[in-house]
mmCIF file of C-alpha atoms in Angstrom:
data_model
loop_
_atom_site.group_PDB
_atom_site.id
_atom_site.type_symbol
_atom_site.label_atom_id
_atom_site.label_comp_id
_atom_site.label_asym_id
_atom_site.label_seq_id
_atom_site.Cartn_x
_atom_site.Cartn_y
_atom_site.Cartn_z
ATOM 1 C CA UNK A 133 -23.472 -4.664 22.032
ATOM 2 C CA UNK A 134 -22.045 -1.149 22.036
ATOM 3 C CA UNK A 135 -24.163 1.437 20.215
ATOM 4 C CA UNK A 136 -22.468 3.145 17.315
ATOM 5 C CA UNK A 137 -21.766 6.880 17.739
ATOM 6 C CA UNK A 138 -24.177 9.238 16.018
ATOM 7 C CA UNK A 139 -22.863 10.839 12.835
ATOM 8 C CA UNK A 140 -23.363 14.591 12.550
ATOM 9 C CA UNK A 141 -23.039 16.630 9.349
ATOM 10 C CA UNK A 142 -22.584 20.367 9.956
ATOM 11 C CA UNK A 143 -22.607 22.636 6.919
ATOM 12 C CA UNK A 144 -20.329 25.663 6.949
ATOM 13 C CA UNK A 145 -18.358 24.251 9.861
ATOM 14 C CA UNK A 146 -14.752 25.243 9.205
ATOM 15 C CA UNK A 147 -15.167 28.465 11.187
ATOM 16 C CA UNK A 148 -17.569 30.395 13.383
ATOM 17 C CA UNK A 149 -20.738 28.948 14.894
ATOM 18 C CA UNK A 150 -20.461 25.798 12.788
ATOM 19 C CA UNK A 151 -16.997 25.122 14.179
ATOM 20 C CA UNK A 152 -18.171 25.510 17.775
ATOM 21 C CA UNK A 153 -21.112 23.218 17.082
ATOM 22 C CA UNK A 154 -18.789 20.577 15.633
ATOM 23 C CA UNK A 155 -16.518 20.738 18.675
ATOM 24 C CA UNK A 156 -19.340 20.408 21.202
ATOM 25 C CA UNK A 157 -21.043 17.592 19.307
ATOM 26 C CA UNK A 158 -17.712 15.770 19.127
ATOM 27 C CA UNK A 159 -17.300 16.211 22.883
ATOM 28 C CA UNK A 160 -20.767 14.699 23.351
ATOM 29 C CA UNK A 161 -19.639 11.573 21.485
ATOM 30 C CA UNK A 162 -20.619 12.200 17.871
ATOM 31 C CA UNK A 163 -18.523 11.486 14.806
ATOM 32 C CA UNK A 164 -18.311 14.592 12.652
ATOM 33 C CA UNK A 165 -18.559 15.478 8.965
ATOM 34 C CA UNK A 166 -17.293 18.997 8.372
ATOM 35 C CA UNK A 167 -18.272 21.050 5.342
ATOM 36 C CA UNK A 168 -16.640 24.092 3.818
ATOM 37 C CA UNK A 169 -16.610 26.096 0.579
ATOM 38 C CA UNK A 170 -13.248 27.861 0.540
ATOM 39 C CA UNK A 171 -11.817 27.407 4.044
ATOM 40 C CA UNK A 172 -10.004 24.136 3.385
ATOM 41 C CA UNK A 173 -7.049 24.885 5.677
ATOM 42 C CA UNK A 174 -9.309 25.725 8.628
ATOM 43 C CA UNK A 175 -11.461 22.657 7.977
ATOM 44 C CA UNK A 176 -8.453 20.328 7.908
ATOM 45 C CA UNK A 177 -7.058 21.777 11.144
ATOM 46 C CA UNK A 178 -10.422 21.363 12.859
ATOM 47 C CA UNK A 179 -10.696 17.820 11.534
ATOM 48 C CA UNK A 180 -7.306 16.957 13.067
ATOM 49 C CA UNK A 181 -8.376 18.515 16.366
ATOM 50 C CA UNK A 182 -11.542 16.417 16.500
ATOM 51 C CA UNK A 183 -9.701 13.246 15.511
ATOM 52 C CA UNK A 184 -7.229 13.895 18.346
ATOM 53 C CA UNK A 185 -10.216 13.635 20.711
ATOM 54 C CA UNK A 186 -10.794 10.077 19.498
ATOM 55 C CA UNK A 187 -13.694 10.831 17.166
ATOM 56 C CA UNK A 188 -13.947 10.043 13.494
ATOM 57 C CA UNK A 189 -13.989 13.160 11.345
ATOM 58 C CA UNK A 190 -13.712 14.162 7.708
ATOM 59 C CA UNK A 191 -13.987 17.462 5.824
ATOM 60 C CA UNK A 192 -15.853 17.720 2.509
ATOM 61 C CA UNK A 193 -15.977 20.732 0.201
ATOM 62 C CA UNK A 194 -19.378 21.829 -1.116
ATOM 63 C CA UNK A 195 -21.631 24.868 -1.516
ATOM 64 C CA UNK A 196 -25.150 24.479 -0.072
ATOM 65 C CA UNK A 197 -26.473 26.633 -2.928
ATOM 66 C CA UNK A 198 -25.284 24.048 -5.482
ATOM 67 C CA UNK A 199 -27.515 20.920 -5.751
ATOM 68 C CA UNK A 200 -24.844 18.806 -7.455
ATOM 69 C CA UNK A 201 -22.316 19.580 -4.737
ATOM 70 C CA UNK A 202 -24.804 18.696 -2.002
ATOM 71 C CA UNK A 203 -25.508 15.349 -3.687
ATOM 72 C CA UNK A 204 -21.778 14.670 -3.784
ATOM 73 C CA UNK A 205 -21.413 15.733 -0.149
ATOM 74 C CA UNK A 206 -24.044 13.292 1.074
ATOM 75 C CA UNK A 207 -22.749 10.417 -1.096
ATOM 76 C CA UNK A 208 -19.226 10.934 0.255
ATOM 77 C CA UNK A 209 -20.465 11.080 3.836
ATOM 78 C CA UNK A 210 -22.519 7.894 3.474
ATOM 79 C CA UNK A 211 -19.640 6.068 1.785
ATOM 80 C CA UNK A 212 -17.287 6.945 4.660
ATOM 81 C CA UNK A 213 -19.603 6.804 7.692
ATOM 82 C CA UNK A 214 -22.531 4.655 6.559
ATOM 83 C CA UNK A 215 -25.186 7.316 7.136
ATOM 84 C CA UNK A 216 -26.102 10.652 8.703
ATOM 85 C CA UNK A 217 -27.996 10.824 12.002
ATOM 86 C CA UNK A 218 -27.762 14.552 12.710
ATOM 87 C CA UNK A 219 -27.922 17.369 10.158
ATOM 88 C CA UNK A 220 -27.019 20.905 11.212
ATOM 89 C CA UNK A 221 -27.869 23.369 8.420
ATOM 90 C CA UNK A 222 -25.553 26.136 9.594
ATOM 91 C CA UNK A 223 -24.315 27.433 6.231
ATOM 92 C CA UNK A 224 -26.228 30.187 4.463
ATOM 93 C CA UNK A 225 -24.984 33.051 2.268
ATOM 94 C CA UNK A 226 -25.476 36.579 3.572
ATOM 95 C CA UNK A 227 -24.869 39.873 1.766
ATOM 96 C CA UNK A 228 -23.285 42.225 4.290
ATOM 97 C CA UNK A 229 -23.717 45.300 2.117
ATOM 98 C CA UNK A 230 -27.026 46.966 2.937
ATOM 99 C CA UNK A 231 -29.115 47.169 -0.237
ATOM 100 C CA UNK A 232 -32.730 47.810 -1.116
ATOM 101 C CA UNK A 233 -34.474 44.896 -2.784
ATOM 102 C CA UNK A 234 -34.582 46.864 -6.064
ATOM 103 C CA UNK A 235 -30.781 47.004 -6.020
ATOM 104 C CA UNK A 236 -30.290 43.234 -5.936
ATOM 105 C CA UNK A 237 -29.363 41.436 -9.130
ATOM 106 C CA UNK A 238 -31.296 38.358 -10.242
ATOM 107 C CA UNK A 239 -28.151 36.326 -9.576
ATOM 108 C CA UNK A 240 -27.998 37.616 -5.983
ATOM 109 C CA UNK A 241 -31.650 36.739 -5.413
ATOM 110 C CA UNK A 242 -31.257 33.213 -6.761
ATOM 111 C CA UNK A 243 -28.069 32.558 -4.798
ATOM 112 C CA UNK A 244 -29.513 33.765 -1.499
ATOM 113 C CA UNK A 245 -32.726 31.803 -1.950
ATOM 114 C CA UNK A 246 -30.908 28.615 -2.922
ATOM 115 C CA UNK A 247 -28.343 28.922 -0.144
ATOM 116 C CA UNK A 248 -30.776 29.757 2.658
ATOM 117 C CA UNK A 249 -33.970 27.899 1.715
ATOM 118 C CA UNK A 250 -33.969 25.640 -1.325
ATOM 119 C CA UNK A 251 -30.544 24.163 -0.613
ATOM 120 C CA UNK A 252 -31.548 23.433 2.978
ATOM 121 C CA UNK A 253 -34.725 21.709 1.807
ATOM 122 C CA UNK A 254 -32.755 19.640 -0.684
ATOM 123 C CA UNK A 255 -30.201 18.559 1.916
ATOM 124 C CA UNK A 256 -32.981 17.590 4.330
ATOM 125 C CA UNK A 257 -34.603 15.595 1.526
ATOM 126 C CA UNK A 258 -31.358 13.709 0.902
ATOM 127 C CA UNK A 259 -30.853 12.634 4.522
ATOM 128 C CA UNK A 260 -34.457 11.900 5.526
ATOM 129 C CA UNK A 261 -34.584 8.357 4.038
ATOM 130 C CA UNK A 262 -31.624 7.173 6.131
ATOM 131 C CA UNK A 263 -33.057 8.805 9.261
ATOM 132 C CA UNK A 264 -36.450 7.225 8.640
ATOM 133 C CA UNK A 265 -34.775 3.864 8.168
ATOM 134 C CA UNK A 266 -33.203 4.153 11.622
ATOM 135 C CA UNK A 267 -36.353 5.645 13.188
ATOM 136 C CA UNK A 268 -34.136 8.399 14.586
ATOM 137 C CA UNK A 269 -32.817 11.740 13.421
ATOM 138 C CA UNK A 270 -32.095 15.326 14.392
ATOM 139 C CA UNK A 271 -32.353 18.256 11.963
ATOM 140 C CA UNK A 272 -31.440 21.814 12.932
ATOM 141 C CA UNK A 273 -32.094 24.874 10.769
ATOM 142 C CA UNK A 274 -30.610 28.328 11.318
ATOM 143 C CA UNK A 275 -32.651 31.518 11.269
ATOM 144 C CA UNK A 276 -32.264 35.029 12.628
ATOM 145 C CA UNK A 277 -33.619 36.746 15.730
ATOM 146 C CA UNK A 278 -37.435 36.965 15.741
ATOM 147 C CA UNK A 279 -37.685 35.146 12.387
ATOM 148 C CA UNK A 280 -40.839 33.422 13.658
ATOM 149 C CA UNK A 281 -42.617 36.791 13.648
ATOM 150 C CA UNK A 282 -42.096 37.201 9.883
ATOM 151 C CA UNK A 283 -41.144 40.790 10.523
ATOM 152 C CA UNK A 284 -39.723 43.003 7.784
ATOM 153 C CA UNK A 285 -35.954 43.525 7.716
ATOM 154 C CA UNK A 286 -34.972 46.537 5.592
ATOM 155 C CA UNK A 287 -31.902 45.997 3.389
ATOM 156 C CA UNK A 288 -32.070 42.234 4.006
ATOM 157 C CA UNK A 289 -35.221 41.450 2.019
ATOM 158 C CA UNK A 290 -34.085 38.284 0.240
ATOM 159 C CA UNK A 291 -32.225 36.749 3.167
ATOM 160 C CA UNK A 292 -35.139 37.477 5.502
ATOM 161 C CA UNK A 293 -37.692 36.039 3.069
ATOM 162 C CA UNK A 294 -35.700 32.831 2.715
ATOM 163 C CA UNK A 295 -35.313 32.360 6.461
ATOM 164 C CA UNK A 296 -38.953 33.169 7.207
ATOM 165 C CA UNK A 297 -39.932 30.573 4.599
ATOM 166 C CA UNK A 298 -37.638 28.179 6.443
ATOM 167 C CA UNK A 299 -39.609 28.825 9.640
ATOM 168 C CA UNK A 300 -42.777 27.421 8.064
ATOM 169 C CA UNK A 301 -40.849 24.531 6.544
ATOM 170 C CA UNK A 302 -39.300 23.711 9.935
ATOM 171 C CA UNK A 303 -42.701 23.495 11.597
ATOM 172 C CA UNK A 304 -44.199 21.464 8.765
ATOM 173 C CA UNK A 305 -41.327 18.983 8.539
ATOM 174 C CA UNK A 306 -41.355 18.535 12.313
ATOM 175 C CA UNK A 307 -44.971 17.339 12.222
ATOM 176 C CA UNK A 308 -44.466 15.105 9.194
ATOM 177 C CA UNK A 309 -41.359 13.384 10.547
ATOM 178 C CA UNK A 310 -42.300 13.064 14.225
ATOM 179 C CA UNK A 311 -43.730 9.533 13.755
ATOM 180 C CA UNK A 312 -40.306 8.442 12.487
ATOM 181 C CA UNK A 313 -38.411 9.633 15.560
ATOM 182 C CA UNK A 314 -36.991 12.660 13.733
ATOM 183 C CA UNK A 315 -37.040 16.092 15.345
ATOM 184 C CA UNK A 316 -36.728 19.362 13.412
ATOM 185 C CA UNK A 317 -35.971 22.672 15.120
ATOM 186 C CA UNK A 318 -34.605 26.115 14.241
ATOM 187 C CA UNK A 319 -31.968 28.071 16.146
ATOM 188 C CA UNK A 320 -31.992 31.876 15.760
ATOM 189 C CA UNK A 321 -28.681 33.306 16.978
ATOM 190 C CA UNK A 322 -28.365 36.811 18.320
ATOM 191 C CA UNK A 323 -25.799 39.353 17.205
ATOM 192 C CA UNK A 324 -22.677 37.286 17.901
ATOM 193 C CA UNK A 325 -19.780 39.049 16.250
ATOM 194 C CA UNK A 326 -16.326 38.236 14.886
ATOM 195 C CA UNK A 327 -14.070 36.092 17.009
ATOM 196 C CA UNK A 328 -16.794 35.668 19.631
ATOM 197 C CA UNK A 329 -18.380 33.081 17.339
ATOM 198 C CA UNK A 330 -15.565 30.691 18.265
ATOM 199 C CA UNK A 331 -15.378 31.494 21.986
ATOM 200 C CA UNK A 332 -16.662 29.771 25.092
ATOM 201 C CA UNK A 333 -19.041 31.564 27.447
ATOM 202 C CA UNK A 334 -16.316 31.805 30.106
ATOM 203 C CA UNK A 335 -14.227 33.872 27.692
ATOM 204 C CA UNK A 336 -16.857 36.608 27.300
ATOM 205 C CA UNK A 337 -18.953 36.535 30.478
ATOM 206 C CA UNK A 338 -16.938 39.316 32.131
ATOM 207 C CA UNK A 339 -17.123 41.600 29.075
ATOM 208 C CA UNK A 340 -19.706 44.375 28.903
ATOM 209 C CA UNK A 341 -22.062 44.832 25.950
ATOM 210 C CA UNK A 342 -24.270 47.912 26.401
ATOM 211 C CA UNK A 343 -26.534 46.854 23.513
ATOM 212 C CA UNK A 344 -27.385 43.498 25.088
ATOM 213 C CA UNK A 345 -30.109 43.255 27.761
ATOM 214 C CA UNK A 346 -28.102 40.384 29.239
ATOM 215 C CA UNK A 347 -25.149 42.749 29.623
ATOM 216 C CA UNK A 348 -22.526 40.556 27.968
ATOM 217 C CA UNK A 349 -21.779 39.654 24.355
ATOM 218 C CA UNK A 350 -22.843 36.311 22.957
ATOM 219 C CA UNK A 351 -20.405 33.468 22.336
ATOM 220 C CA UNK A 352 -20.359 30.521 19.977
ATOM 221 C CA UNK A 353 -20.897 28.216 22.931
ATOM 222 C CA UNK A 354 -24.259 29.895 23.594
ATOM 223 C CA UNK A 355 -25.501 28.530 20.279
ATOM 224 C CA UNK A 356 -23.615 25.238 20.188
ATOM 225 C CA UNK A 357 -24.741 24.101 23.647
ATOM 226 C CA UNK A 358 -28.418 24.543 22.708
ATOM 227 C CA UNK A 359 -27.891 22.558 19.508
ATOM 228 C CA UNK A 360 -26.087 19.815 21.425
ATOM 229 C CA UNK A 361 -29.012 19.581 23.850
ATOM 230 C CA UNK A 362 -31.533 19.323 21.007
ATOM 231 C CA UNK A 363 -29.514 16.455 19.523
ATOM 232 C CA UNK A 364 -29.565 14.363 22.689
ATOM 233 C CA UNK A 365 -31.424 11.055 22.768
ATOM 234 C CA UNK A 366 -34.033 12.249 25.261
ATOM 235 C CA UNK A 367 -34.731 15.558 23.520
ATOM 236 C CA UNK A 368 -37.216 13.796 21.241
ATOM 237 C CA UNK A 369 -40.214 15.698 22.657
ATOM 238 C CA UNK A 370 -38.810 19.040 21.494
ATOM 239 C CA UNK A 371 -39.636 19.543 17.838
ATOM 240 C CA UNK A 372 -41.031 22.257 15.574
ATOM 241 C CA UNK A 373 -39.587 25.004 17.760
ATOM 242 C CA UNK A 374 -38.049 28.311 16.660
ATOM 243 C CA UNK A 375 -35.584 29.238 19.395
ATOM 244 C CA UNK A 376 -34.058 32.691 19.803
ATOM 245 C CA UNK A 377 -30.678 32.529 21.527
ATOM 246 C CA UNK A 378 -29.968 36.226 21.710
ATOM 247 C CA UNK A 379 -29.593 37.428 25.283
ATOM 248 C CA UNK A 380 -32.795 39.399 24.742
ATOM 249 C CA UNK A 381 -31.370 41.628 22.004
ATOM 250 C CA UNK A 382 -33.660 42.651 19.138
ATOM 251 C CA UNK A 383 -31.484 44.538 16.623
ATOM 252 C CA UNK A 384 -34.068 44.421 13.824
ATOM 253 C CA UNK A 385 -36.617 46.529 15.705
ATOM 254 C CA UNK A 386 -34.133 49.395 15.964
ATOM 255 C CA UNK A 387 -33.337 49.175 12.246
ATOM 256 C CA UNK A 388 -37.017 49.225 11.316
ATOM 257 C CA UNK A 389 -37.567 52.252 13.535
ATOM 258 C CA UNK A 390 -34.824 54.186 11.797
ATOM 259 C CA UNK A 391 -36.162 53.246 8.362
ATOM 260 C CA UNK A 392 -39.660 54.462 9.235
ATOM 261 C CA UNK A 393 -38.330 57.831 10.366
ATOM 262 C CA UNK A 394 -36.714 58.573 6.989
#
């Protein structure tokens, strides 16, 4: 009897790192559930591309910061695919404008916390019963470089607090779910910028990046290939880990140094 392909749900997967993760998981044999908020056109094009590879794929709209939309997302995915084996929590709102914590509105604080911590916890909670039932599951959270150190990040107070809270949750959930064959890990991407988020390593390996100890800029494949490895059948002994994939770059330390000099 042929084993059914694993079903992977990747939030925020119409573009960027989520898109690259969807493509590599599809290449590894997974059926894919894409998720987007506003990028419907990009999601549909990616869905067609994955289907052309012979994999099942669908795109579902939904904001991770909205509990009702996440409930609808999971119900739609289960109705179409029968369950979710792999959950990649890629989506998470980020305020690019640098602001002191005192300058944030209450609405900003709530949205960032829901999108980066509470919404992730809720989505995990929704998929855990079906993973437990199968005695198999893979959950990936996204953090930022050196999140495991709980270091301060000036002008990113709310986002950093949410992700650092997610570090503890990742480690706790990994221990609780290990007896059920479910692994839980966190990926912390480096400073991968712009179009590089959707590039393969071969496309950037000859470029120079003076800020990176590795000497080259990061690519989406750098992140997606680690996630794909963690989702493999025999990666079940790797759980509760917070993995920096950054080429050795630590941009936060430089920011903190500048802040302390002022």
